[in-house]
Amino acid sequence: MENSSNPDGEDTRNQTIPSTSSTSSSDDYRLFDRQGSLHQFLGGGKAADILLWKRWSVSLGVIVVASVAWLIFEWSGLPFLSICSDVLLILIIVLFVHSNYAAYRDRQPQSLPELELSEEMVNNAAASFRVKINNMLLMAHDITLGKDFRLFFKVVTCLWLLSAIGSYCSFFTLAYIANTKSL
């Protein structure tokens, strides 16, 4: 990085951005030296379109649904588990009545797909979960033995901040704020 002064006495900085391929031009600047675009980094599908507001109507719908859900949780004062079980209970009752009504009118009820988890999928998820838990336990071990003061300080600071923030607002308010900030 070179510093130079212009006639007004202000410093200007000239950066040379390394190219990752021989065919890229100087206009092909990627933030944080990424190999692909942000759309590709986010998966490149419908979810990336929604997060980047390329499908603004769907993105707006997500914010509206999240706002309504947040309001329901805030105003009801019920725990998250109670509301989820109530919604699932209503859904099961509606599907049961719909299926029996279709049989009463001699119509074929809509078929539901068979939901089945393969053993391979469960083993892969368990193996991934085991690795993450082992890494967390290793970090906790290092913290308790006093081997990594920097990590200890980060954990203590984060837990203290979470405690302080949690005493001022509910979990759902924080989750809603995090959700709308990510969009």
Short mmCIF file of C-alpha atoms in Angstrom, two decimals, residues 53-153:
data_model
loop_
_atom_site.label_atom_id
_atom_site.label_comp_id
_atom_site.label_asym_id
_atom_site.label_seq_id
_atom_site.Cartn_x
_atom_site.Cartn_y
_atom_site.Cartn_z
CA TRP A 53 -33.67 -8.49 -1.91
CA LYS A 54 -33.60 -9.61 -5.55
CA ARG A 55 -37.08 -10.99 -4.95
CA TRP A 56 -38.28 -8.01 -2.93
CA SER A 57 -41.87 -9.16 -2.56
CA VAL A 58 -40.79 -12.42 -0.92
CA SER A 59 -38.24 -10.59 1.25
CA LEU A 60 -40.92 -8.17 2.37
CA GLY A 61 -43.22 -11.11 3.10
CA VAL A 62 -40.54 -12.71 5.29
CA ILE A 63 -40.19 -9.49 7.28
CA VAL A 64 -43.98 -9.18 7.66
CA VAL A 65 -44.32 -12.81 8.82
CA ALA A 66 -41.41 -12.39 11.25
CA SER A 67 -42.99 -9.17 12.59
CA VAL A 68 -46.38 -10.83 13.09
CA ALA A 69 -44.77 -13.83 14.81
CA TRP A 70 -42.79 -11.51 17.06
CA LEU A 71 -45.94 -9.55 17.96
CA ILE A 72 -47.82 -12.76 18.77
CA PHE A 73 -45.03 -13.96 21.03
CA GLU A 74 -44.62 -10.55 22.70
CA TRP A 75 -48.30 -9.87 23.31
CA SER A 76 -49.33 -13.38 24.30
CA GLY A 77 -46.72 -13.74 27.00
CA LEU A 78 -46.79 -17.49 26.42
CA PRO A 79 -43.61 -19.53 26.15
CA PHE A 80 -42.41 -20.49 22.69
CA LEU A 81 -43.05 -24.20 23.30
CA SER A 82 -46.68 -23.57 24.25
CA ILE A 83 -47.39 -21.55 21.13
CA CYS A 84 -45.66 -24.08 18.87
CA SER A 85 -47.63 -26.95 20.37
CA ASP A 86 -50.90 -25.00 20.02
CA VAL A 87 -50.19 -24.28 16.34
CA LEU A 88 -49.32 -27.94 15.67
CA LEU A 89 -52.45 -29.05 17.54
CA ILE A 90 -54.67 -26.80 15.41
CA LEU A 91 -52.92 -27.99 12.24
CA ILE A 92 -53.44 -31.66 13.12
CA ILE A 93 -57.11 -31.08 13.96
CA VAL A 94 -57.71 -29.23 10.67
CA LEU A 95 -55.98 -31.97 8.64
CA PHE A 96 -57.92 -34.69 10.48
CA VAL A 97 -61.27 -32.97 9.87
CA HIS A 98 -60.35 -32.29 6.23
CA SER A 99 -59.44 -35.94 5.66
CA ASN A 100 -62.67 -37.19 7.26
CA TYR A 101 -64.73 -34.65 5.34
CA ALA A 102 -63.18 -35.85 2.07
CA ALA A 103 -64.07 -39.46 2.96
CA TYR A 104 -67.63 -38.40 3.83
CA ARG A 105 -68.05 -36.78 0.39
CA ASP A 106 -66.59 -39.88 -1.33
CA ARG A 107 -63.49 -38.02 -2.48
CA GLN A 108 -59.98 -39.30 -2.33
CA PRO A 109 -58.07 -37.42 0.40
CA GLN A 110 -54.82 -35.82 -0.63
CA SER A 111 -51.90 -38.11 -0.14
CA LEU A 112 -49.11 -37.02 2.13
CA PRO A 113 -45.53 -38.00 1.42
CA GLU A 114 -43.94 -40.59 3.67
CA LEU A 115 -41.56 -38.88 6.05
CA GLU A 116 -38.60 -41.07 6.77
CA LEU A 117 -35.07 -40.39 7.90
CA SER A 118 -32.42 -42.66 6.47
CA GLU A 119 -29.88 -44.20 8.80
CA GLU A 120 -27.06 -42.63 6.79
CA MET A 121 -28.54 -39.14 7.21
CA VAL A 122 -28.92 -39.60 10.96
CA ASN A 123 -25.37 -40.98 11.28
CA ASN A 124 -23.93 -38.05 9.30
CA ALA A 125 -25.82 -35.51 11.43
CA ALA A 126 -24.73 -37.27 14.63
CA ALA A 127 -21.09 -37.37 13.50
CA SER A 128 -21.14 -33.67 12.63
CA PHE A 129 -22.82 -32.82 15.93
CA ARG A 130 -20.27 -34.96 17.82
CA VAL A 131 -17.34 -33.11 16.24
CA LYS A 132 -18.81 -29.71 17.14
CA ILE A 133 -19.53 -30.79 20.73
CA ASN A 134 -15.99 -32.17 21.08
CA ASN A 135 -14.53 -28.86 19.85
CA MET A 136 -16.63 -26.93 22.36
CA LEU A 137 -15.59 -29.29 25.16
CA LEU A 138 -11.94 -28.89 24.17
CA MET A 139 -12.28 -25.10 24.30
CA ALA A 140 -14.04 -25.36 27.69
CA HIS A 141 -11.22 -27.61 28.91
CA ASP A 142 -8.59 -25.09 27.80
CA ILE A 143 -10.49 -22.26 29.48
CA THR A 144 -10.90 -24.06 32.80
CA LEU A 145 -7.24 -25.05 32.92
CA GLY A 146 -6.20 -21.46 32.23
CA LYS A 147 -4.35 -22.31 29.02
CA ASP A 148 -6.04 -19.70 26.81
CA PHE A 149 -6.61 -16.40 28.59
CA ARG A 150 -7.71 -14.62 25.43
CA LEU A 151 -10.49 -17.15 24.79
CA PHE A 152 -11.43 -17.02 28.48
CA PHE A 153 -11.76 -13.24 28.29
#
